[in-house]
PDB file of C-alpha atoms and ligand atoms in Angstrom:
ATOM      1  CA  MET A   1      -0.131   0.007   0.025  1.00 71.00           C
ATOM      2  CA  ASN A   2       1.925   3.389  -1.408  1.00 87.00           C
ATOM      3  CA  MET A   3       0.690   6.566   0.454  1.00 89.00           C
ATOM      4  CA  GLU A   4      -1.632   7.651  -2.385  1.00 93.00           C
ATOM      5  CA  GLU A   5      -3.430   4.835  -1.970  1.00 93.00           C
ATOM      6  CA  ARG A   6      -3.433   5.155   2.025  1.00 92.00           C
ATOM      7  CA  GLU A   7      -4.439   8.800   1.892  1.00 95.00           C
ATOM      8  CA  GLN A   8      -7.488   8.544  -0.981  1.00 97.00           C
ATOM      9  CA  LEU A   9      -8.778   5.944   1.336  1.00 97.00           C
ATOM     10  CA  ARG A  10      -8.931   8.199   4.282  1.00 97.00           C
ATOM     11  CA  GLU A  11     -10.002  11.096   2.361  1.00 97.00           C
ATOM     12  CA  TRP A  12     -12.844   9.184   1.275  1.00 98.00           C
ATOM     13  CA  VAL A  13     -13.898   7.219   4.841  1.00 98.00           C
ATOM     14  CA  VAL A  14     -13.111  10.781   6.742  1.00 97.00           C
ATOM     15  CA  ASN A  15     -15.896  12.434   4.390  1.00 97.00           C
ATOM     16  CA  SER A  16     -18.235   9.636   4.270  1.00 98.00           C
ATOM     17  CA  ASP A  17     -21.086   8.649   7.001  1.00 98.00           C
ATOM     18  CA  ASN A  18     -22.361   5.921   4.928  1.00 98.00           C
ATOM     19  CA  ILE A  19     -19.977   3.378   4.257  1.00 98.00           C
ATOM     20  CA  VAL A  20     -20.406  -0.206   3.537  1.00 98.00           C
ATOM     21  CA  PHE A  21     -17.960  -3.181   4.054  1.00 98.00           C
ATOM     22  CA  PHE A  22     -18.915  -6.262   1.758  1.00 96.00           C
ATOM     23  CA  GLY A  23     -16.025  -9.229   2.838  1.00 95.00           C
ATOM     24  CA  GLY A  24     -14.912 -12.780   1.889  1.00 92.00           C
ATOM     25  CA  ALA A  25     -12.952 -15.184   3.502  1.00 91.00           C
ATOM     26  CA  GLY A  26      -9.359 -13.271   3.396  1.00 92.00           C
ATOM     27  CA  VAL A  27     -11.182 -11.445   6.144  1.00 96.00           C
ATOM     28  CA  SER A  28     -10.947 -14.154   8.326  1.00 96.00           C
ATOM     29  CA  THR A  29      -8.113 -15.458   6.953  1.00 93.00           C
ATOM     30  CA  GLU A  30      -6.059 -12.838   8.911  1.00 94.00           C
ATOM     31  CA  SER A  31      -7.432 -13.936  11.974  1.00 95.00           C
ATOM     32  CA  ASN A  32      -5.881 -18.044  11.285  1.00 92.00           C
ATOM     33  CA  ILE A  33      -9.061 -19.207   9.952  1.00 92.00           C
ATOM     34  CA  PRO A  34      -8.329 -20.742   6.837  1.00 84.00           C
ATOM     35  CA  ASP A  35     -10.754 -20.372   3.831  1.00 79.00           C
ATOM     36  CA  PHE A  36     -11.677 -24.121   3.134  1.00 72.00           C
ATOM     37  CA  ARG A  37     -11.655 -23.192  -0.530  1.00 67.00           C
ATOM     38  CA  SER A  38      -8.260 -22.693  -1.136  1.00 60.00           C
ATOM     39  CA  VAL A  39      -6.382 -25.522  -2.555  1.00 45.00           C
ATOM     40  CA  ASP A  40      -3.781 -25.912  -0.017  1.00 47.00           C
ATOM     41  CA  GLY A  41      -6.234 -25.478   2.940  1.00 49.00           C
ATOM     42  CA  LEU A  42      -8.123 -28.094   3.855  1.00 48.00           C
ATOM     43  CA  TYR A  43      -9.048 -30.669   1.402  1.00 54.00           C
ATOM     44  CA  ASN A  44      -6.321 -33.330   2.139  1.00 61.00           C
ATOM     45  CA  GLN A  45      -6.214 -37.322   3.061  1.00 63.00           C
ATOM     46  CA  GLU A  46      -8.069 -37.194   6.276  1.00 78.00           C
ATOM     47  CA  TYR A  47     -11.591 -37.033   4.426  1.00 83.00           C
ATOM     48  CA  ASP A  48     -12.627 -38.886   1.035  1.00 84.00           C
ATOM     49  CA  TYR A  49     -14.436 -35.444  -0.764  1.00 87.00           C
ATOM     50  CA  PRO A  50     -13.106 -32.119  -1.719  1.00 86.00           C
ATOM     51  CA  PRO A  51     -15.671 -29.938   0.750  1.00 87.00           C
ATOM     52  CA  GLU A  52     -17.660 -28.526  -1.481  1.00 88.00           C
ATOM     53  CA  THR A  53     -19.416 -31.773  -1.278  1.00 92.00           C
ATOM     54  CA  ILE A  54     -19.232 -32.314   2.190  1.00 92.00           C
ATOM     55  CA  LEU A  55     -20.516 -28.775   2.584  1.00 93.00           C
ATOM     56  CA  SER A  56     -23.457 -29.670   0.085  1.00 96.00           C
ATOM     57  CA  HIS A  57     -26.831 -29.665   0.818  1.00 97.00           C
ATOM     58  CA  SER A  58     -27.192 -33.956  -0.158  1.00 98.00           C
ATOM     59  CA  PHE A  59     -23.775 -34.578   1.362  1.00 97.00           C
ATOM     60  CA  TYR A  60     -25.032 -33.424   4.631  1.00 97.00           C
ATOM     61  CA  LYS A  61     -28.867 -35.948   4.269  1.00 97.00           C
ATOM     62  CA  LYS A  62     -27.165 -38.594   3.127  1.00 97.00           C
ATOM     63  CA  ASN A  63     -24.236 -38.528   5.469  1.00 97.00           C
ATOM     64  CA  THR A  64     -24.678 -36.624   7.975  1.00 98.00           C
ATOM     65  CA  LYS A  65     -21.629 -37.977  10.423  1.00 97.00           C
ATOM     66  CA  GLU A  66     -19.317 -37.732   8.053  1.00 95.00           C
ATOM     67  CA  PHE A  67     -20.505 -34.080   7.669  1.00 96.00           C
ATOM     68  CA  TYR A  68     -20.232 -33.396  11.460  1.00 97.00           C
ATOM     69  CA  ARG A  69     -16.856 -35.239  11.186  1.00 94.00           C
ATOM     70  CA  PHE A  70     -16.089 -32.184   9.028  1.00 92.00           C
ATOM     71  CA  TYR A  71     -17.682 -29.359  10.352  1.00 94.00           C
ATOM     72  CA  LYS A  72     -16.852 -29.809  13.737  1.00 94.00           C
ATOM     73  CA  LYS A  73     -13.043 -29.673  12.764  1.00 90.00           C
ATOM     74  CA  LYS A  74     -12.724 -27.290   9.763  1.00 89.00           C
ATOM     75  CA  MET A  75     -16.287 -24.456  10.252  1.00 93.00           C
ATOM     76  CA  ILE A  76     -16.202 -24.463  13.540  1.00 94.00           C
ATOM     77  CA  PHE A  77     -12.932 -21.890  15.406  1.00 94.00           C
ATOM     78  CA  LYS A  78     -13.749 -21.098  18.819  1.00 91.00           C
ATOM     79  CA  GLU A  79     -10.245 -19.707  19.169  1.00 92.00           C
ATOM     80  CA  ALA A  80     -10.235 -16.967  16.883  1.00 95.00           C
ATOM     81  CA  LYS A  81     -10.093 -13.410  17.821  1.00 97.00           C
ATOM     82  CA  PRO A  82     -10.954 -10.771  15.704  1.00 98.00           C
ATOM     83  CA  ASN A  83      -7.807  -8.879  13.782  1.00 98.00           C
ATOM     84  CA  PRO A  84      -7.667  -5.414  12.835  1.00 98.00           C
ATOM     85  CA  ALA A  85      -9.957  -5.562   9.829  1.00 98.00           C
ATOM     86  CA  HIS A  86     -13.032  -6.085  11.756  1.00 98.00           C
ATOM     87  CA  LEU A  87     -12.166  -3.461  15.289  1.00 98.00           C
ATOM     88  CA  ALA A  88     -11.822  -0.714  12.861  1.00 98.00           C
ATOM     89  CA  LEU A  89     -15.270  -1.942  11.101  1.00 98.00           C
ATOM     90  CA  ALA A  90     -16.671  -1.796  14.615  1.00 98.00           C
ATOM     91  CA  LYS A  91     -15.172   1.033  15.382  1.00 98.00           C
ATOM     92  CA  LEU A  92     -16.161   2.952  11.716  1.00 98.00           C
ATOM     93  CA  GLU A  93     -19.963   2.119  13.030  1.00 98.00           C
ATOM     94  CA  GLN A  94     -19.576   3.014  16.294  1.00 98.00           C
ATOM     95  CA  GLU A  95     -18.586   6.250  14.859  1.00 97.00           C
ATOM     96  CA  GLY A  96     -21.631   6.749  12.096  1.00 98.00           C
ATOM     97  CA  LYS A  97     -19.322   6.381   9.341  1.00 98.00           C
ATOM     98  CA  LEU A  98     -20.273   2.843   8.649  1.00 98.00           C
ATOM     99  CA  LYS A  99     -23.799   1.624   8.032  1.00 98.00           C
ATOM    100  CA  ALA A 100     -23.360  -1.934   7.382  1.00 98.00           C
ATOM    101  CA  VAL A 101     -20.861  -4.748   7.011  1.00 98.00           C
ATOM    102  CA  VAL A 102     -22.135  -7.542   4.338  1.00 97.00           C
ATOM    103  CA  THR A 103     -20.028 -10.822   4.757  1.00 96.00           C
ATOM    104  CA  GLN A 104     -19.667 -14.382   3.192  1.00 94.00           C
ATOM    105  CA  ASN A 105     -18.071 -15.532   6.491  1.00 95.00           C
ATOM    106  CA  ILE A 106     -19.831 -17.802   8.947  1.00 96.00           C
ATOM    107  CA  ASP A 107     -17.432 -17.068  11.852  1.00 97.00           C
ATOM    108  CA  GLY A 108     -19.488 -14.398  13.833  1.00 97.00           C
ATOM    109  CA  LEU A 109     -15.951 -12.168  13.909  1.00 98.00           C
ATOM    110  CA  HIS A 110     -17.704  -8.711  13.211  1.00 98.00           C
ATOM    111  CA  GLN A 111     -20.020  -9.541  16.179  1.00 98.00           C
ATOM    112  CA  MET A 112     -17.102 -10.604  18.350  1.00 98.00           C
ATOM    113  CA  ALA A 113     -15.388  -7.202  17.456  1.00 98.00           C
ATOM    114  CA  GLY A 114     -18.746  -5.151  18.169  1.00 98.00           C
ATOM    115  CA  SER A 115     -20.167  -4.583  14.886  1.00 98.00           C
ATOM    116  CA  LYS A 116     -24.158  -4.539  14.990  1.00 98.00           C
ATOM    117  CA  GLU A 117     -24.921  -4.613  11.548  1.00 98.00           C
ATOM    118  CA  VAL A 118     -23.978  -7.292  10.233  1.00 98.00           C
ATOM    119  CA  LEU A 119     -25.318  -9.343   6.908  1.00 98.00           C
ATOM    120  CA  GLU A 120     -24.137 -12.841   6.934  1.00 97.00           C
ATOM    121  CA  LEU A 121     -24.693 -13.983   4.059  1.00 94.00           C
ATOM    122  CA  HIS A 122     -23.423 -18.030   4.040  1.00 94.00           C
ATOM    123  CA  GLY A 123     -25.400 -18.164   8.089  1.00 96.00           C
ATOM    124  CA  SER A 124     -23.187 -17.899  10.898  1.00 97.00           C
ATOM    125  CA  VAL A 125     -21.827 -20.983  12.883  1.00 97.00           C
ATOM    126  CA  HIS A 126     -23.209 -19.815  16.129  1.00 97.00           C
ATOM    127  CA  ARG A 127     -26.788 -20.211  15.306  1.00 97.00           C
ATOM    128  CA  ASN A 128     -27.839 -23.824  15.190  1.00 98.00           C
ATOM    129  CA  PHE A 129     -31.637 -25.184  14.771  1.00 98.00           C
ATOM    130  CA  CYS A 130     -33.083 -28.780  16.356  1.00 98.00           C
ATOM    131  CA  THR A 131     -35.142 -29.861  12.246  1.00 97.00           C
ATOM    132  CA  ARG A 132     -38.018 -30.856  14.509  1.00 98.00           C
ATOM    133  CA  CYS A 133     -38.443 -28.247  16.542  1.00 98.00           C
ATOM    134  CA  GLY A 134     -36.466 -25.343  16.108  1.00 98.00           C
ATOM    135  CA  ARG A 135     -34.785 -25.114  19.547  1.00 98.00           C
ATOM    136  CA  PHE A 136     -31.886 -22.983  19.386  1.00 98.00           C
ATOM    137  CA  TYR A 137     -28.508 -24.828  19.651  1.00 98.00           C
ATOM    138  CA  ASP A 138     -24.555 -22.776  20.323  1.00 97.00           C
ATOM    139  CA  ALA A 139     -21.584 -24.239  19.279  1.00 97.00           C
ATOM    140  CA  ASP A 140     -20.230 -25.672  22.088  1.00 97.00           C
ATOM    141  CA  TYR A 141     -23.847 -27.768  22.065  1.00 97.00           C
ATOM    142  CA  ILE A 142     -22.522 -28.777  18.246  1.00 97.00           C
ATOM    143  CA  LEU A 143     -18.449 -29.108  18.940  1.00 97.00           C
ATOM    144  CA  GLU A 144     -19.627 -31.086  22.550  1.00 97.00           C
ATOM    145  CA  ALA A 145     -22.215 -33.920  20.350  1.00 96.00           C
ATOM    146  CA  LYS A 146     -19.800 -36.981  19.823  1.00 93.00           C
ATOM    147  CA  GLU A 147     -21.332 -37.598  16.328  1.00 94.00           C
ATOM    148  CA  ILE A 148     -24.650 -36.184  15.144  1.00 97.00           C
ATOM    149  CA  PRO A 149     -25.762 -33.415  17.911  1.00 98.00           C
ATOM    150  CA  LEU A 150     -29.308 -34.279  18.441  1.00 98.00           C
ATOM    151  CA  CYS A 151     -31.759 -31.880  19.855  1.00 98.00           C
ATOM    152  CA  GLU A 152     -33.765 -32.832  23.525  1.00 96.00           C
ATOM    153  CA  CYS A 153     -36.704 -33.631  21.387  1.00 98.00           C
ATOM    154  CA  GLY A 154     -34.670 -36.142  18.922  1.00 97.00           C
ATOM    155  CA  GLY A 155     -34.232 -34.036  16.109  1.00 98.00           C
ATOM    156  CA  ILE A 156     -30.941 -33.315  14.257  1.00 98.00           C
ATOM    157  CA  ILE A 157     -29.902 -29.893  14.540  1.00 98.00           C
ATOM    158  CA  LYS A 158     -28.932 -28.305  11.476  1.00 98.00           C
ATOM    159  CA  PRO A 159     -26.566 -25.243  11.728  1.00 98.00           C
ATOM    160  CA  ASP A 160     -27.738 -22.276   9.598  1.00 97.00           C
ATOM    161  CA  VAL A 161     -25.186 -21.832   7.646  1.00 97.00           C
ATOM    162  CA  VAL A 162     -26.091 -21.751   4.131  1.00 95.00           C
ATOM    163  CA  LEU A 163     -25.085 -24.648   2.330  1.00 96.00           C
ATOM    164  CA  TYR A 164     -24.056 -25.516  -1.188  1.00 93.00           C
ATOM    165  CA  GLU A 165     -27.123 -26.309  -3.181  1.00 94.00           C
ATOM    166  CA  GLU A 166     -29.123 -24.404  -0.377  1.00 95.00           C
ATOM    167  CA  GLY A 167     -30.330 -20.842  -1.770  1.00 91.00           C
ATOM    168  CA  LEU A 168     -29.540 -17.560   0.244  1.00 91.00           C
ATOM    169  CA  ASP A 169     -31.772 -16.025   2.661  1.00 91.00           C
ATOM    170  CA  TYR A 170     -33.989 -13.809   0.786  1.00 92.00           C
ATOM    171  CA  GLY A 171     -34.451 -10.970   3.166  1.00 95.00           C
ATOM    172  CA  ILE A 172     -30.905 -10.447   3.636  1.00 95.00           C
ATOM    173  CA  MET A 173     -29.717 -10.429   0.532  1.00 94.00           C
ATOM    174  CA  GLN A 174     -32.469  -7.283  -0.059  1.00 95.00           C
ATOM    175  CA  LYS A 175     -31.264  -5.846   3.103  1.00 97.00           C
ATOM    176  CA  ALA A 176     -27.882  -6.391   1.681  1.00 97.00           C
ATOM    177  CA  ILE A 177     -28.816  -4.717  -2.026  1.00 96.00           C
ATOM    178  CA  SER A 178     -30.458  -1.911  -0.219  1.00 98.00           C
ATOM    179  CA  TYR A 179     -27.132  -0.927   1.856  1.00 98.00           C
ATOM    180  CA  ILE A 180     -25.045  -1.235  -1.073  1.00 97.00           C
ATOM    181  CA  ALA A 181     -27.611   0.217  -3.393  1.00 98.00           C
ATOM    182  CA  ALA A 182     -27.626   4.253  -1.095  1.00 98.00           C
ATOM    183  CA  ALA A 183     -23.661   3.616  -0.432  1.00 98.00           C
ATOM    184  CA  ASP A 184     -21.568   6.016  -0.726  1.00 98.00           C
ATOM    185  CA  VAL A 185     -18.565   4.740  -0.139  1.00 98.00           C
ATOM    186  CA  LEU A 186     -18.002   0.693  -0.901  1.00 97.00           C
ATOM    187  CA  ILE A 187     -15.092  -1.311   0.570  1.00 97.00           C
ATOM    188  CA  ILE A 188     -14.357  -4.853  -0.599  1.00 95.00           C
ATOM    189  CA  GLY A 189     -11.946  -6.869   0.947  1.00 94.00           C
ATOM    190  CA  GLY A 190     -11.111 -10.173   0.874  1.00 90.00           C
ATOM    191  CA  THR A 191     -12.788 -11.676  -1.323  1.00 87.00           C
ATOM    192  CA  SER A 192     -11.323 -12.942  -4.985  1.00 77.00           C
ATOM    193  CA  LEU A 193     -14.733 -11.919  -6.414  1.00 77.00           C
ATOM    194  CA  THR A 194     -15.318 -14.937  -8.252  1.00 73.00           C
ATOM    195  CA  VAL A 195     -18.117 -16.971  -5.783  1.00 69.00           C
ATOM    196  CA  TYR A 196     -21.332 -15.893  -6.053  1.00 69.00           C
ATOM    197  CA  PRO A 197     -23.317 -13.979  -4.540  1.00 68.00           C
ATOM    198  CA  ALA A 198     -20.049 -10.980  -4.190  1.00 67.00           C
ATOM    199  CA  ALA A 199     -20.109 -10.585  -7.951  1.00 71.00           C
ATOM    200  CA  GLY A 200     -23.282  -9.415  -8.838  1.00 86.00           C
ATOM    201  CA  LEU A 201     -23.767  -7.619  -6.000  1.00 90.00           C
ATOM    202  CA  ILE A 202     -21.849  -4.525  -6.618  1.00 89.00           C
ATOM    203  CA  ASP A 203     -23.831  -4.358  -9.665  1.00 90.00           C
ATOM    204  CA  TYR A 204     -25.927  -2.371  -7.334  1.00 95.00           C
ATOM    205  CA  TYR A 205     -23.213  -0.018  -6.370  1.00 95.00           C
ATOM    206  CA  ARG A 206     -24.058   3.441  -7.830  1.00 95.00           C
ATOM    207  CA  GLY A 207     -20.959   5.395  -6.417  1.00 96.00           C
ATOM    208  CA  LYS A 208     -17.544   6.851  -7.382  1.00 97.00           C
ATOM    209  CA  LYS A 209     -16.131   5.406  -4.540  1.00 97.00           C
ATOM    210  CA  LEU A 210     -15.410   1.654  -4.934  1.00 96.00           C
ATOM    211  CA  VAL A 211     -12.158   0.879  -2.831  1.00 96.00           C
ATOM    212  CA  LEU A 212     -11.065  -2.986  -3.439  1.00 94.00           C
ATOM    213  CA  ILE A 213      -8.573  -4.211  -1.064  1.00 94.00           C
ATOM    214  CA  ASN A 214      -7.211  -7.766  -1.721  1.00 89.00           C
ATOM    215  CA  LYS A 215      -3.533  -9.313  -1.558  1.00 84.00           C
ATOM    216  CA  GLY A 216      -3.874 -11.019  -5.417  1.00 77.00           C
ATOM    217  CA  ILE A 217      -5.687  -9.464  -8.682  1.00 74.00           C
ATOM    218  CA  THR A 218      -9.131 -10.520  -8.953  1.00 74.00           C
ATOM    219  CA  PRO A 219     -11.639  -9.498 -12.461  1.00 72.00           C
ATOM    220  CA  MET A 220     -12.930  -6.275 -11.005  1.00 73.00           C
ATOM    221  CA  ASP A 221      -9.683  -4.361  -9.988  1.00 75.00           C
ATOM    222  CA  ARG A 222     -10.641  -2.361 -13.153  1.00 79.00           C
ATOM    223  CA  ARG A 223     -14.367  -1.779 -11.994  1.00 85.00           C
ATOM    224  CA  ALA A 224     -12.509  -0.216  -8.774  1.00 92.00           C
ATOM    225  CA  ASP A 225     -12.131   3.658  -8.191  1.00 95.00           C
ATOM    226  CA  LEU A 226      -9.367   2.889  -5.787  1.00 95.00           C
ATOM    227  CA  VAL A 227      -7.093  -0.749  -5.677  1.00 93.00           C
ATOM    228  CA  ILE A 228      -5.211  -1.627  -2.618  1.00 94.00           C
ATOM    229  CA  ALA A 229      -3.094  -4.738  -2.836  1.00 92.00           C
ATOM    230  CA  ALA A 230      -2.113  -5.446   0.501  1.00 93.00           C
ATOM    231  CA  PRO A 231      -3.086  -7.316   3.854  1.00 93.00           C
ATOM    232  CA  ILE A 232      -7.219  -5.743   5.331  1.00 95.00           C
ATOM    233  CA  GLY A 233      -5.836  -5.485   8.470  1.00 95.00           C
ATOM    234  CA  GLU A 234      -2.954  -3.913   7.795  1.00 94.00           C
ATOM    235  CA  VAL A 235      -4.799  -1.561   5.475  1.00 96.00           C
ATOM    236  CA  LEU A 236      -7.858  -1.202   7.439  1.00 97.00           C
ATOM    237  CA  GLY A 237      -6.123  -1.265  10.906  1.00 96.00           C
ATOM    238  CA  MET A 238      -4.818   2.836  10.136  1.00 96.00           C
ATOM    239  CA  PHE A 239      -8.733   3.860  11.336  1.00 97.00           C
ATOM    240  CA  LEU A 240      -7.599   1.833  14.814  1.00 96.00           C
ATOM    241  CA  GLU A 241      -4.983   4.933  14.978  1.00 85.00           C
TER     242      GLU A 241
HETATM  243 ZN1   ZN B   1     -36.228 -30.524  19.328  1.00 51.97          ZN
END
C-alpha cells in the first residue's frame, strides 16, 4: 500500500457517513481461519470428498455423520479472535460512518469485534436449530456432541449455515442490496469476487468510491476506483489509530 492509496482511502472514509463493507474469506484468514476453498487448505487425505461436496445439502442429508466430522473440525474455530480489520469496521460503525458489514464469512468475528449491523449472507456457525422443533443451540453444543448433534426432542440439529445447493436468505440479500445501492463508499475486502453472490451484489453500487482491498488481483480490479493490494488488517488497521 503506497502513501497515495492510503491517503485516498483515508480521505473518503473521513468524509463519509455512509460506508458499506463487503467482505470475504480473506478477512477471516487473517484471524487464522483457513479458507476451505483454498487448495492447500482443508482438502487432504483425511477426507474422501472435497469440501464443496461435504458441505452440500445432499451430502448433509445422506452422510450426516461424516458431514459433522468435517464440519466440527474444519468450520468452527473457537479460539479465533477479531483482527484489526474487524475492529476498525466496528469502530467506524460506532462513529456513525459505516452503515453495514455484508459478509460471506460464518465465524461471527464481526459481532465479536462489536459490529451491530452484520449481514451474514452464508449464515453463522453460532446459530444451530433443531430440524424438528426449531430449538436453538450454540456452537459449543455442536462441538460437544459425540457424532450427530441431537436435540432434546430427538431431532437432528442443523447449523444455520448456507450449504452448497441451498439458496441464500432472501431477506438478508434484499437488505444487503439496499445498503449497497445507497452507499457512498463501498469497501470490498478479502474476496476474489468470483464466488456468487459477491460479483452480482456489486452491480447495485452506484457511487464513485469503490475500494478494493485484496492481496491478489481480482476480476473486478478494473471496475474499482481505488485498488489496494495489501492485507486487509493492515489497511483498515489505520482507522484504529
Ligand atoms: Zn428439537
